[in-house]
Coordinates of C-alpha atoms in Angstrom, one line a residue:
M1 CA -12.7 68.0 37.8
K2 CA -8.9 67.5 39.5
K3 CA -8.1 64.8 38.3
I4 CA -9.2 65.2 34.2
I5 CA -7.1 68.3 35.3
A6 CA -4.7 66.5 36.1
A7 CA -3.9 63.8 33.6
A8 CA -3.3 66.7 31.0
V9 CA -0.8 68.1 32.3
T10 CA 0.8 64.6 32.9
A11 CA 0.1 64.1 29.2
A12 CA 1.8 66.9 27.6
F13 CA 5.3 66.4 29.7
V14 CA 5.1 62.1 28.7
V15 CA 7.9 61.8 26.1
P16 CA 6.5 60.1 23.3
A17 CA 8.3 56.0 23.0
F18 CA 10.2 57.5 19.7
A19 CA 11.7 60.5 20.8
A20 CA 13.9 62.6 18.9
D21 CA 17.2 63.4 20.7
V22 CA 19.3 67.1 19.2
N23 CA 22.1 68.3 19.1
I24 CA 23.7 71.6 18.0
T25 CA 27.0 72.3 16.6
G26 CA 28.8 74.9 14.0
D27 CA 32.0 77.3 14.1
M28 CA 32.9 80.4 13.1
E29 CA 35.8 81.6 11.7
Y30 CA 36.5 85.3 11.3
S31 CA 40.3 86.8 9.3
L32 CA 42.5 89.1 7.6
Q33 CA 44.4 88.6 4.3
D34 CA 47.2 90.6 2.9
G35 CA 47.1 89.8 -1.5
N36 CA 49.4 91.8 -3.4
S37 CA 49.2 94.8 -0.8
V38 CA 46.0 94.4 -0.7
T39 CA 43.8 93.7 2.1
T40 CA 40.1 92.7 3.0
S41 CA 38.7 90.4 5.9
A42 CA 36.5 87.8 5.7
L43 CA 33.5 85.6 8.6
D44 CA 32.8 82.5 7.7
G45 CA 30.2 80.2 9.5
D46 CA 28.3 77.5 10.3
F47 CA 25.6 76.7 12.4
N48 CA 24.1 72.9 12.4
I49 CA 21.1 71.3 14.3
K50 CA 20.8 68.1 13.7
V51 CA 17.5 66.0 15.5
S52 CA 18.7 62.4 15.1
G53 CA 15.9 59.2 16.4
D54 CA 14.6 56.4 15.3
N55 CA 11.4 54.7 14.6
G56 CA 12.1 51.9 16.2
E57 CA 11.8 49.4 13.4
G58 CA 15.6 49.4 12.4
I59 CA 15.7 52.0 10.7
S60 CA 17.3 55.1 12.2
Y61 CA 17.0 58.5 10.4
A62 CA 18.4 62.2 11.2
A63 CA 17.5 65.8 10.4
D64 CA 19.9 68.0 8.9
F65 CA 19.5 71.9 9.6
N66 CA 22.1 74.1 8.2
V67 CA 22.6 77.6 7.4
N68 CA 25.9 79.5 7.2
A69 CA 27.0 83.0 8.3
A70 CA 26.7 84.1 4.6
D71 CA 23.2 83.1 4.0
T72 CA 19.7 82.5 4.9
I73 CA 17.7 81.1 6.3
A74 CA 15.4 81.3 3.4
N75 CA 18.8 80.1 1.3
D76 CA 21.1 78.0 3.6
G77 CA 22.8 74.4 2.6
G78 CA 23.3 71.6 3.4
N79 CA 20.2 70.0 4.9
S80 CA 19.5 67.3 4.4
L81 CA 17.6 63.4 5.8
T82 CA 19.2 60.7 6.4
L83 CA 18.0 56.9 6.8
S84 CA 20.0 53.9 8.3
G85 CA 19.7 51.0 8.4
T86 CA 20.3 47.2 7.1
F87 CA 20.3 48.7 2.7
G88 CA 23.2 51.3 4.2
K89 CA 23.3 54.4 4.7
V90 CA 21.3 56.8 2.4
D91 CA 21.5 61.4 2.6
M92 CA 18.8 63.0 0.3
G93 CA 19.1 67.0 0.3
D94 CA 21.8 68.4 -0.7
T95 CA 24.3 66.5 0.2
S96 CA 27.9 64.3 -1.4
S97 CA 29.0 63.1 -4.4
A98 CA 30.1 59.7 -4.8
V99 CA 33.6 62.4 -5.6
D100 CA 32.9 64.7 -2.6
A101 CA 32.5 62.6 -0.3
I102 CA 35.8 60.8 -0.7
D103 CA 38.3 64.0 -1.3
D104 CA 39.5 66.5 -0.6
L105 CA 42.7 64.6 2.0
T106 CA 45.6 67.2 1.3
D107 CA 43.3 69.9 2.3
V108 CA 44.6 71.4 6.0
G109 CA 44.5 74.9 5.5
Y110 CA 41.3 76.7 6.7
V111 CA 41.7 79.8 4.1
L112 CA 44.4 78.5 1.3
G113 CA 44.5 74.6 1.5
Q114 CA 44.4 73.3 -1.7
G115 CA 41.7 70.9 -2.1
S116 CA 39.3 69.3 -5.6
G117 CA 36.8 69.5 -6.8
G118 CA 34.3 67.1 -6.3
G119 CA 30.3 68.5 -5.9
D120 CA 27.4 67.8 -4.3
A121 CA 24.5 65.3 -4.8
D122 CA 20.8 65.0 -4.2
V123 CA 21.1 61.3 -3.2
L124 CA 24.3 59.4 -1.3
W125 CA 24.7 55.5 -0.4
T126 CA 26.7 54.6 1.8
L127 CA 26.7 51.1 0.4
P128 CA 25.5 47.9 2.9
L129 CA 29.1 46.4 2.4
G130 CA 30.3 44.8 5.3
V131 CA 33.8 44.8 5.0
E132 CA 36.1 46.2 7.7
G133 CA 37.7 49.0 6.7
L134 CA 35.9 49.2 3.2
T135 CA 33.0 51.7 2.1
V136 CA 31.6 52.2 -1.0
Y137 CA 29.0 55.1 -1.9
A138 CA 26.7 55.4 -5.0
S139 CA 25.4 58.9 -5.8
Y140 CA 23.3 60.8 -8.1
G141 CA 22.1 64.2 -9.0
A142 CA 18.8 65.5 -11.1
D143 CA 18.2 67.1 -13.5
T144 CA 16.1 69.8 -10.8
T145 CA 18.4 69.6 -7.9
V146 CA 18.5 70.9 -4.0
D147 CA 21.1 73.1 -4.9
A148 CA 21.5 75.1 -8.2
S149 CA 25.4 74.8 -8.1
E150 CA 24.1 70.5 -8.6
D151 CA 25.9 68.1 -12.1
T152 CA 23.1 65.5 -13.3
H153 CA 25.6 62.8 -12.9
T154 CA 25.4 59.1 -11.2
G155 CA 28.2 58.5 -9.5
L156 CA 29.9 55.4 -8.4
S157 CA 33.4 55.7 -5.4
F158 CA 34.9 53.6 -2.9
T159 CA 37.8 53.7 0.4
Y160 CA 40.0 51.1 1.9
A161 CA 41.7 52.3 4.3
S162 CA 43.9 49.7 7.2
G163 CA 46.8 49.9 9.8
G164 CA 47.7 54.2 8.4
F165 CA 46.9 54.5 5.0
S166 CA 43.5 55.1 2.7
L167 CA 43.0 54.2 -0.5
G168 CA 40.1 56.4 -3.3
Y169 CA 38.6 56.3 -6.3
G170 CA 36.1 58.1 -7.8
M171 CA 34.3 58.5 -11.1
Q172 CA 31.3 60.3 -11.3
D173 CA 29.4 60.3 -15.1
N174 CA 27.5 63.7 -15.8
D175 CA 24.9 64.1 -18.7
D176 CA 26.5 66.5 -20.0
S177 CA 29.2 63.9 -21.5
T178 CA 31.6 65.5 -19.6
E179 CA 32.8 63.8 -16.4
H180 CA 35.2 63.9 -12.6
S181 CA 37.7 61.4 -11.3
I182 CA 40.2 61.2 -8.8
V183 CA 42.4 59.0 -7.2
N184 CA 44.0 59.4 -3.8
G185 CA 45.5 57.9 -0.4
S186 CA 47.4 58.9 2.5
Y187 CA 49.5 57.3 5.9
A188 CA 49.1 58.1 8.8
T189 CA 52.0 57.3 11.6
G190 CA 51.3 59.2 15.2
G191 CA 51.8 63.5 14.5
L192 CA 52.4 62.6 11.0
T193 CA 50.2 62.9 8.1
I194 CA 50.6 62.4 4.3
A195 CA 48.1 62.3 1.4
A196 CA 48.0 63.2 -1.9
E197 CA 45.2 63.3 -5.0
V198 CA 44.3 63.5 -8.3
F199 CA 41.0 65.3 -10.1
T200 CA 40.8 65.0 -13.5
D201 CA 38.1 66.7 -15.1
K202 CA 36.7 65.5 -17.9
S203 CA 35.3 67.9 -21.1
A204 CA 32.3 66.8 -23.6
T205 CA 34.9 66.9 -26.1
N206 CA 37.4 64.3 -24.7
V207 CA 40.3 67.1 -23.4
D208 CA 41.4 66.4 -19.0
T209 CA 42.0 69.0 -16.8
D210 CA 44.4 67.5 -13.8
T211 CA 44.7 68.7 -10.7
K212 CA 47.5 67.0 -8.6
N213 CA 47.2 68.1 -4.9
V214 CA 50.4 67.1 -1.7
G215 CA 50.1 67.6 2.0
V216 CA 51.9 67.2 4.3
S217 CA 50.6 68.2 8.1
Y218 CA 52.7 67.2 11.9
D219 CA 50.3 67.0 15.0
M220 CA 53.2 68.1 18.1
G221 CA 49.6 68.7 20.1
T222 CA 50.5 72.1 20.8
M223 CA 50.5 73.1 17.1
L224 CA 50.0 71.6 14.2
V225 CA 52.3 72.1 10.9
F226 CA 51.6 71.5 6.9
V227 CA 52.3 72.5 3.6
E228 CA 50.1 71.8 0.3
S229 CA 51.0 71.5 -3.0
S230 CA 48.7 72.1 -6.1
E231 CA 49.4 72.6 -9.7
T232 CA 46.9 72.1 -12.3
K233 CA 47.1 71.1 -16.0
V234 CA 45.3 71.0 -19.2
S235 CA 46.0 67.2 -21.2
G236 CA 48.8 68.9 -23.8
A237 CA 49.7 72.0 -22.7
D238 CA 53.0 73.3 -22.4
A239 CA 53.0 74.4 -18.5
A240 CA 50.1 74.3 -16.1
T241 CA 47.6 76.9 -15.4
N242 CA 48.5 77.3 -11.5
D243 CA 51.7 75.6 -9.5
Y244 CA 50.4 77.1 -5.8
T245 CA 52.7 75.7 -2.2
T246 CA 50.6 76.3 1.0
V247 CA 52.5 76.6 4.2
G248 CA 50.9 76.7 7.6
V249 CA 50.3 77.3 11.2
Q250 CA 47.6 76.5 13.3
A251 CA 47.7 76.6 17.6
P252 CA 44.6 75.7 19.7
L253 CA 43.9 77.7 22.7
G254 CA 41.1 75.6 24.5
S255 CA 37.3 75.8 23.8
G256 CA 37.6 74.6 20.4
L257 CA 39.8 78.0 19.3
T258 CA 42.1 77.8 17.5
V259 CA 44.6 81.0 15.6
F260 CA 46.2 80.0 12.1
L261 CA 48.2 81.3 10.2
E262 CA 48.8 80.7 6.2
Q263 CA 50.9 81.5 3.1
T264 CA 50.4 80.6 -0.2
D265 CA 52.2 80.9 -4.0
D266 CA 52.1 80.5 -7.0
S267 CA 54.7 80.5 -8.7
I268 CA 53.3 80.8 -12.2
D269 CA 51.0 84.2 -11.5
A270 CA 53.1 86.4 -9.1
T271 CA 49.6 88.3 -8.2
N272 CA 48.5 84.7 -7.1
E273 CA 49.9 85.4 -3.5
A274 CA 47.8 85.8 0.5
T275 CA 49.2 85.1 3.7
V276 CA 46.4 84.8 6.3
A277 CA 46.0 85.9 9.5
G278 CA 43.0 84.3 12.0
I279 CA 40.9 83.1 14.3
A280 CA 38.5 79.9 14.2
L281 CA 35.8 78.8 17.5
S282 CA 33.7 74.8 17.2
F283 CA 31.4 74.4 19.0

């Protein structure tokens, strides 16, 4: 009997042959904003649990569980199952579209940064090309989606990076006869990064809305400063619908803590002005 009990206890603590690794990461951000003499505060953050391993037959897997500070566990978003192997990498669930996978090169700010409008997808496939510097993505969004904000679509994009330069292009064809496309590029040397991109949203009636973003940042180690500009204009219109300029500074305090200050102005609409101060924690 003692031997049977001992064997049972030992078996309970034996690590399975294909034990998974569990990593917990996340971030939390608090900010105070003054917009045209109206003050607001905000708390944002994500808690991410990632379980990863392999099946011993050449397929690696990862399961991501993401809970946002503004959501409940039943409405968390960002959850996905990823399989990797000779076929490349397939991310399934609430994941990025092919356009979303390469956008926002110019968005450096925590709160007031100017990004692009790439959305989510149900499946994102990173193709196994084996060409150094080249990454190609294909995405699919279903009629009934994991994330209700998704577009039913097929999408394709690529990025190529070499010697500090990067170039990207993406196209998304939606079932409602609309389209999204993006072209972008960046150059990084030392602590300096310069990036630009144009995101085009084409309506079902073939009217283009272009958002042009440019960003410059310089990381001095003890401090990062940046400036971003963003202009949105409808084809055929005489004037842009917005024209933002955002400047900011970020100072790391160590152990994942960063304090930041950002300010933005819209040269077209004086009501779109804001100043934000905050602190962020990454772990």
